[in-house]
Amino acid sequence: MTQAPPPFDPELAAALDAVEDVRPGLTPQDIRAARQALALGAAAGPDLTMDGAFAVEDRTVPGPGGAPGVPLLVCRPTTAPGGAARPVLYYVHGGGLVVGNNRLGVDTALAWAKELGAVVVSVEYRLAPEHPHPAPVEDVYTGLLWTAEHAGELGGDPERVVIAGTSAGGGLTAALALLLRDRGGPRPFGQMLMSPMLDDRNDTPSAHQMAGVGLWDRTANETAWTALLGDRRGGPGVPPYAAPARAADLSGLPPAFLDVGSAETFRDEVVTYASRIWQAGGVAELHVWPGGFHGFDALAPGAALSRAAHTDRLDWLRRLLGR
């Protein structure tokens, strides 16, 4: 029997109620409309210069194995550096693996970078279902290799590259950390996984609890994972570089920050992933936001819980980079 979901934070619930036409159950037929809506909203997107704090540049780097080039959005602080090379935040956007580009959600990383004096590189990856696994993660991997190799020319420190992602981008960030470990690539200084999408099996208690509730439910999750994996979704043999929860070994990973709402589909898989990092002898900090639904901080950035999430993420980055 499906249990009732945890209650939303009252302030967040009010913000959700104020949004028209909220429907959590994304289906394959909805993908085209979702992409069109994103394109229409792009013109009203955030000021990527953050009032002149960043110089913004688009670059396209060679793609993996003859695939199309990988677009990177590079944002460099316009202030003179203080002497030492700057940290680099390598950002992977959300969008359920089926929607998005390298501008989606990058204002989150830019807000941190403005406080930290960091360079931001945001990667755009090929989307499912047109480009199933491994296309998205290989694009993310290729962009990271370029970023680490060229960090110096961007004014960044190749030894202090923090990888970060939201939702589907959080899952790809976790997969990137595994791929870099297993291929012997450059080691990230840390990994920030915000409400990451980790488990294609879509069968945790929280996935069942949140069916039909919030902004991203079990139906939407099935749509996204099926777009990436097709008939393999939920079956045996799914690689960890597609669904990081499938990884048998979580040792040897960079320090991790993970957060998730208590009232969202991904809650249990994120808590389990953090626990398995600890069990493998790793370093992880976990925050479960009480009453938070998926994407609460983007929908209601002024809410108390959203401001607390922003503060704690920034504090973790400060402590990490201050080591």
CSV table of C-alpha atoms in Angstrom, one decimal:
chain,number,residue,atom,x,y,z
A,1,MET,CA,0.0,0.0,0.0
A,2,THR,CA,1.4,3.4,-1.0
A,3,GLN,CA,2.0,5.7,2.0
A,4,ALA,CA,0.9,9.3,2.1
A,5,PRO,CA,3.7,11.7,1.1
A,6,PRO,CA,5.4,14.0,3.6
A,7,PRO,CA,3.8,17.5,3.8
A,8,PHE,CA,5.4,20.3,1.8
A,9,ASP,CA,6.9,23.2,3.7
A,10,PRO,CA,4.0,25.7,4.0
A,11,GLU,CA,5.8,28.5,2.3
A,12,LEU,CA,6.8,26.3,-0.6
A,13,ALA,CA,3.3,24.8,-0.8
A,14,ALA,CA,1.9,28.3,-1.3
A,15,ALA,CA,4.4,29.0,-4.1
A,16,LEU,CA,3.5,25.7,-5.8
A,17,ASP,CA,-0.2,26.5,-5.6
A,18,ALA,CA,0.4,29.8,-7.2
A,19,VAL,CA,1.9,28.2,-10.3
A,20,GLU,CA,-0.6,27.5,-13.1
A,21,ASP,CA,-0.8,24.2,-15.0
A,22,VAL,CA,1.6,22.3,-12.7
A,23,ARG,CA,1.6,18.7,-13.8
A,24,PRO,CA,4.4,16.4,-12.4
A,25,GLY,CA,3.9,13.5,-14.7
A,26,LEU,CA,6.0,14.2,-17.8
A,27,THR,CA,5.2,11.7,-20.6
A,28,PRO,CA,7.1,11.1,-23.9
A,29,GLN,CA,4.5,13.1,-25.7
A,30,ASP,CA,5.3,16.2,-23.5
A,31,ILE,CA,9.0,16.4,-24.4
A,32,ARG,CA,8.6,18.5,-27.5
A,33,ALA,CA,6.4,21.0,-25.7
A,34,ALA,CA,8.8,21.2,-22.8
A,35,ARG,CA,11.6,22.0,-25.1
A,36,GLN,CA,9.6,24.7,-26.9
A,37,ALA,CA,8.6,26.2,-23.6
A,38,LEU,CA,12.3,26.4,-22.6
A,39,ALA,CA,13.2,28.0,-25.9
A,40,LEU,CA,10.5,30.6,-25.5
A,41,GLY,CA,11.7,31.4,-22.0
A,42,ALA,CA,15.3,31.7,-22.9
A,43,ALA,CA,15.1,35.4,-23.9
A,44,ALA,CA,13.9,36.2,-20.4
A,45,GLY,CA,16.8,34.3,-18.8
A,46,PRO,CA,19.1,35.7,-16.2
A,47,ASP,CA,21.9,38.2,-16.9
A,48,LEU,CA,24.9,35.9,-17.2
A,49,THR,CA,27.3,38.7,-16.6
A,50,MET,CA,25.8,39.2,-13.1
A,51,ASP,CA,25.8,43.0,-13.6
A,52,GLY,CA,29.2,42.9,-15.2
A,53,ALA,CA,30.9,40.6,-12.7
A,54,PHE,CA,31.6,38.0,-15.5
A,55,ALA,CA,32.9,38.0,-19.1
A,56,VAL,CA,30.7,35.4,-20.9
A,57,GLU,CA,31.9,33.4,-23.9
A,58,ASP,CA,30.6,30.4,-25.8
A,59,ARG,CA,33.0,27.8,-26.9
A,60,THR,CA,32.6,24.5,-28.7
A,61,VAL,CA,35.2,21.8,-28.1
A,62,PRO,CA,35.8,18.6,-30.1
A,63,GLY,CA,33.2,16.0,-29.2
A,64,PRO,CA,33.9,12.4,-28.0
A,65,GLY,CA,34.9,9.8,-30.7
A,66,GLY,CA,33.9,11.9,-33.7
A,67,ALA,CA,30.6,13.0,-32.2
A,68,PRO,CA,29.5,16.7,-32.7
A,69,GLY,CA,31.3,19.3,-30.7
A,70,VAL,CA,30.4,20.0,-27.1
A,71,PRO,CA,29.2,23.5,-26.4
A,72,LEU,CA,30.6,25.1,-23.3
A,73,LEU,CA,29.5,28.4,-21.6
A,74,VAL,CA,32.6,30.0,-20.0
A,75,CYS,CA,32.1,32.7,-17.5
A,76,ARG,CA,35.2,34.4,-16.1
A,77,PRO,CA,35.3,37.0,-13.3
A,78,THR,CA,36.1,40.5,-14.7
A,79,THR,CA,37.9,41.6,-11.5
A,80,ALA,CA,41.7,41.2,-11.3
A,81,PRO,CA,42.7,38.0,-9.7
A,82,GLY,CA,44.3,38.2,-6.2
A,83,GLY,CA,47.4,36.3,-7.3
A,84,ALA,CA,46.5,32.7,-7.0
A,85,ALA,CA,44.6,30.9,-9.8
A,86,ARG,CA,40.9,30.8,-9.3
A,87,PRO,CA,38.8,27.7,-8.5
A,88,VAL,CA,36.7,26.4,-11.3
A,89,LEU,CA,33.0,25.3,-11.0
A,90,TYR,CA,32.1,22.9,-13.8
A,91,TYR,CA,28.3,22.9,-14.0
A,92,VAL,CA,26.0,20.2,-15.5
A,93,HIS,CA,22.4,21.4,-16.1
A,94,GLY,CA,19.2,19.6,-15.2
A,95,GLY,CA,16.1,18.9,-17.4
A,96,GLY,CA,15.4,15.2,-16.9
A,97,LEU,CA,18.0,14.2,-19.5
A,98,VAL,CA,15.5,15.3,-22.2
A,99,VAL,CA,15.4,19.1,-22.0
A,100,GLY,CA,17.9,21.9,-21.3
A,101,ASN,CA,21.1,23.6,-22.4
A,102,ASN,CA,24.2,25.1,-20.8
A,103,ARG,CA,22.3,28.2,-19.7
A,104,LEU,CA,19.7,26.3,-17.7
A,105,GLY,CA,20.3,26.8,-14.0
A,106,VAL,CA,23.7,28.2,-14.5
A,107,ASP,CA,22.7,31.3,-12.5
A,108,THR,CA,23.0,29.0,-9.4
A,109,ALA,CA,26.7,28.4,-10.1
A,110,LEU,CA,27.3,32.0,-11.0
A,111,ALA,CA,25.9,33.2,-7.7
A,112,TRP,CA,28.4,30.9,-5.9
A,113,ALA,CA,31.2,32.0,-8.2
A,114,LYS,CA,30.6,35.7,-7.6
A,115,GLU,CA,31.1,35.0,-3.9
A,116,LEU,CA,34.1,32.8,-4.4
A,117,GLY,CA,35.9,34.5,-7.2
A,118,ALA,CA,35.6,31.4,-9.3
A,119,VAL,CA,35.4,30.6,-13.0
A,120,VAL,CA,32.3,28.8,-14.2
A,121,VAL,CA,32.2,26.4,-17.1
A,122,SER,CA,28.7,25.0,-18.0
A,123,VAL,CA,28.5,22.1,-20.3
A,124,GLU,CA,25.7,21.3,-22.9
A,125,TYR,CA,25.2,17.6,-23.6
A,126,ARG,CA,23.2,15.8,-26.2
A,127,LEU,CA,19.7,14.9,-25.0
A,128,ALA,CA,17.7,11.7,-24.9
A,129,PRO,CA,15.8,10.1,-26.5
A,130,GLU,CA,17.5,11.1,-29.7
A,131,HIS,CA,20.9,10.6,-28.0
A,132,PRO,CA,20.6,7.7,-25.5
A,133,HIS,CA,23.4,6.6,-23.1
A,134,PRO,CA,26.3,7.0,-23.3
A,135,ALA,CA,26.1,10.2,-25.3
A,136,PRO,CA,25.1,12.6,-22.5
A,137,VAL,CA,27.8,11.4,-20.0
A,138,GLU,CA,30.5,11.2,-22.7
A,139,ASP,CA,29.8,14.8,-23.6
A,140,VAL,CA,30.0,15.8,-19.9
A,141,TYR,CA,33.3,13.9,-19.6
A,142,THR,CA,34.7,15.4,-22.7
A,143,GLY,CA,33.9,18.9,-21.5
A,144,LEU,CA,35.5,18.3,-18.2
A,145,LEU,CA,38.7,17.0,-19.8
A,146,TRP,CA,38.9,20.2,-21.9
A,147,THR,CA,38.2,22.4,-18.8
A,148,ALA,CA,40.9,20.7,-16.8
A,149,GLU,CA,43.4,21.0,-19.6
A,150,HIS,CA,42.6,24.6,-20.4
A,151,ALA,CA,41.9,25.8,-16.8
A,152,GLY,CA,45.1,27.9,-16.8
A,153,GLU,CA,44.2,29.9,-19.9
A,154,LEU,CA,40.8,30.6,-18.3
A,155,GLY,CA,42.5,31.9,-15.1
A,156,GLY,CA,41.6,28.8,-13.2
A,157,ASP,CA,43.4,26.2,-11.2
A,158,PRO,CA,43.3,22.8,-12.8
A,159,GLU,CA,43.8,21.3,-9.3
A,160,ARG,CA,40.7,22.9,-7.9
A,161,VAL,CA,37.9,22.0,-10.3
A,162,VAL,CA,34.6,21.3,-8.5
A,163,ILE,CA,32.0,19.4,-10.5
A,164,ALA,CA,28.4,20.3,-9.8
A,165,GLY,CA,25.0,19.4,-11.2
A,166,THR,CA,21.3,19.7,-10.5
A,167,SER,CA,18.7,16.9,-10.9
A,168,ALA,CA,19.6,15.0,-14.1
A,169,GLY,CA,22.8,17.1,-14.1
A,170,GLY,CA,23.4,15.9,-10.6
A,171,GLY,CA,23.2,12.3,-11.7
A,172,LEU,CA,25.5,13.0,-14.6
A,173,THR,CA,27.9,14.7,-12.2
A,174,ALA,CA,27.9,11.6,-10.0
A,175,ALA,CA,28.5,9.5,-13.1
A,176,LEU,CA,31.3,11.8,-14.2
A,177,ALA,CA,33.1,11.3,-10.9
A,178,LEU,CA,32.9,7.5,-11.4
A,179,LEU,CA,34.1,7.7,-14.9
A,180,LEU,CA,37.0,9.9,-14.0
A,181,ARG,CA,38.0,7.6,-11.2
A,182,ASP,CA,37.8,4.5,-13.4
A,183,ARG,CA,39.5,6.0,-16.5
A,184,GLY,CA,42.3,7.6,-14.4
A,185,GLY,CA,41.3,11.1,-15.5
A,186,PRO,CA,41.8,14.3,-13.5
A,187,ARG,CA,40.4,14.1,-10.0
A,188,PRO,CA,37.8,16.7,-9.2
A,189,PHE,CA,38.4,18.7,-6.0
A,190,GLY,CA,34.8,18.0,-5.0
A,191,GLN,CA,31.4,17.0,-6.3
A,192,MET,CA,28.1,18.8,-5.6
A,193,LEU,CA,25.0,16.8,-6.3
A,194,MET,CA,21.8,18.8,-5.9
A,195,SER,CA,18.7,16.6,-5.9
A,196,PRO,CA,20.6,14.2,-8.2
A,197,MET,CA,18.8,11.7,-10.4
A,198,LEU,CA,20.7,8.5,-9.6
A,199,ASP,CA,18.6,5.3,-9.9
A,200,ASP,CA,16.8,4.1,-13.1
A,201,ARG,CA,14.9,1.4,-11.1
A,202,ASN,CA,12.5,4.1,-9.9
A,203,ASP,CA,11.2,1.9,-7.2
A,204,THR,CA,12.1,3.5,-3.8
A,205,PRO,CA,9.5,4.3,-1.2
A,206,SER,CA,9.8,8.0,-1.9
A,207,ALA,CA,9.2,7.4,-5.7
A,208,HIS,CA,6.0,5.6,-4.8
A,209,GLN,CA,5.0,8.2,-2.1
A,210,MET,CA,5.4,11.1,-4.5
A,211,ALA,CA,3.5,9.6,-7.5
A,212,GLY,CA,1.4,12.4,-9.0
A,213,VAL,CA,2.7,15.0,-6.5
A,214,GLY,CA,5.1,18.0,-6.8
A,215,LEU,CA,7.1,18.9,-9.9
A,216,TRP,CA,8.7,15.6,-10.8
A,217,ASP,CA,7.0,12.3,-10.0
A,218,ARG,CA,7.4,8.6,-10.7
A,219,THR,CA,5.8,8.9,-14.2
A,220,ALA,CA,8.2,11.7,-15.2
A,221,ASN,CA,11.1,9.7,-13.9
A,222,GLU,CA,10.1,6.7,-15.9
A,223,THR,CA,9.8,8.8,-19.0
A,224,ALA,CA,13.3,10.3,-18.5
A,225,TRP,CA,15.1,7.0,-17.7
A,226,THR,CA,13.4,5.2,-20.6
A,227,ALA,CA,14.5,8.0,-22.9
A,228,LEU,CA,18.1,7.4,-21.8
A,229,LEU,CA,18.1,3.6,-21.6
A,230,GLY,CA,15.1,2.3,-23.6
A,231,ASP,CA,14.1,-1.3,-22.8
A,232,ARG,CA,17.1,-1.6,-20.5
A,233,ARG,CA,15.6,0.7,-17.9
A,234,GLY,CA,15.2,-1.1,-14.6
A,235,GLY,CA,16.6,-4.3,-15.9
A,236,PRO,CA,20.0,-6.1,-15.2
A,237,GLY,CA,23.2,-4.8,-16.5
A,238,VAL,CA,22.6,-1.0,-16.5
A,239,PRO,CA,26.0,0.6,-16.2
A,240,PRO,CA,26.9,2.9,-13.3
A,241,TYR,CA,27.9,5.6,-15.8
A,242,ALA,CA,24.2,5.7,-16.8
A,243,ALA,CA,22.7,5.3,-13.3
A,244,PRO,CA,25.3,5.9,-10.5
A,245,ALA,CA,23.1,4.0,-8.0
A,246,ARG,CA,24.1,0.9,-9.9
A,247,ALA,CA,27.8,1.3,-9.0
A,248,ALA,CA,29.1,-1.6,-6.9
A,249,ASP,CA,32.0,0.5,-5.6
A,250,LEU,CA,31.8,4.1,-4.3
A,251,SER,CA,35.3,4.2,-2.9
A,252,GLY,CA,37.9,6.6,-4.2
A,253,LEU,CA,35.6,9.5,-5.0
A,254,PRO,CA,36.1,13.2,-4.4
A,255,PRO,CA,34.4,14.8,-1.4
A,256,ALA,CA,30.7,15.1,-2.0
A,257,PHE,CA,27.9,17.4,-1.0
A,258,LEU,CA,24.4,15.9,-1.6
A,259,ASP,CA,21.0,17.5,-0.9
A,260,VAL,CA,17.4,16.6,-1.5
A,261,GLY,CA,13.9,17.5,-0.3
A,262,SER,CA,12.1,15.2,2.1
A,263,ALA,CA,9.0,15.4,-0.2
A,264,GLU,CA,10.5,14.5,-3.5
A,265,THR,CA,10.9,11.4,-5.7
A,266,PHE,CA,14.7,11.3,-5.3
A,267,ARG,CA,14.9,11.4,-1.5
A,268,ASP,CA,15.6,7.8,-0.8
A,269,GLU,CA,18.1,7.2,-3.6
A,270,VAL,CA,20.1,10.3,-2.6
A,271,VAL,CA,20.1,9.3,1.1
A,272,THR,CA,21.2,5.8,0.2
A,273,TYR,CA,24.0,7.1,-2.1
A,274,ALA,CA,25.4,9.3,0.6
A,275,SER,CA,25.3,6.3,3.1
A,276,ARG,CA,27.1,4.1,0.6
A,277,ILE,CA,29.9,6.7,0.2
A,278,TRP,CA,30.4,6.7,3.9
A,279,GLN,CA,30.3,2.9,4.0
A,280,ALA,CA,33.1,2.9,1.4
A,281,GLY,CA,35.2,5.1,3.6
A,282,GLY,CA,34.5,8.3,1.6
A,283,VAL,CA,33.6,11.9,2.5
A,284,ALA,CA,30.0,13.1,2.1
A,285,GLU,CA,27.8,15.8,3.5
A,286,LEU,CA,24.1,15.2,3.2
A,287,HIS,CA,21.2,17.7,3.7
A,288,VAL,CA,17.5,16.6,3.5
A,289,TRP,CA,15.4,19.7,3.3
A,290,PRO,CA,12.2,19.2,5.4
A,291,GLY,CA,9.1,19.8,3.2
A,292,GLY,CA,11.2,20.5,0.1
A,293,PHE,CA,9.8,19.3,-3.3
A,294,HIS,CA,12.0,18.7,-6.3
A,295,GLY,CA,13.2,22.1,-7.6
A,296,PHE,CA,11.9,24.1,-4.7
A,297,ASP,CA,14.7,26.5,-4.6
A,298,ALA,CA,14.3,27.4,-8.3
A,299,LEU,CA,10.6,27.8,-8.1
A,300,ALA,CA,10.7,29.8,-4.8
A,301,PRO,CA,14.2,31.3,-4.4
A,302,GLY,CA,13.0,33.7,-1.8
A,303,ALA,CA,11.6,31.1,0.5
A,304,ALA,CA,13.3,30.5,3.8
A,305,LEU,CA,14.2,26.9,2.9
A,306,SER,CA,15.6,28.0,-0.4
A,307,ARG,CA,17.8,30.6,1.2
A,308,ALA,CA,19.0,28.1,3.7
A,309,ALA,CA,19.9,25.6,0.9
A,310,HIS,CA,21.8,28.3,-1.0
A,311,THR,CA,23.7,29.3,2.2
A,312,ASP,CA,24.6,25.7,3.1
A,313,ARG,CA,25.8,24.9,-0.5
A,314,LEU,CA,28.0,28.0,-0.5
A,315,ASP,CA,29.4,27.3,3.0
A,316,TRP,CA,30.4,23.8,1.8
A,317,LEU,CA,32.2,25.2,-1.2
A,318,ARG,CA,34.0,27.7,1.0
A,319,ARG,CA,35.1,25.0,3.4
A,320,LEU,CA,36.1,22.7,0.6
A,321,LEU,CA,38.1,25.4,-1.3
A,322,GLY,CA,39.7,26.7,1.9
A,323,ARG,CA,41.4,23.4,2.6
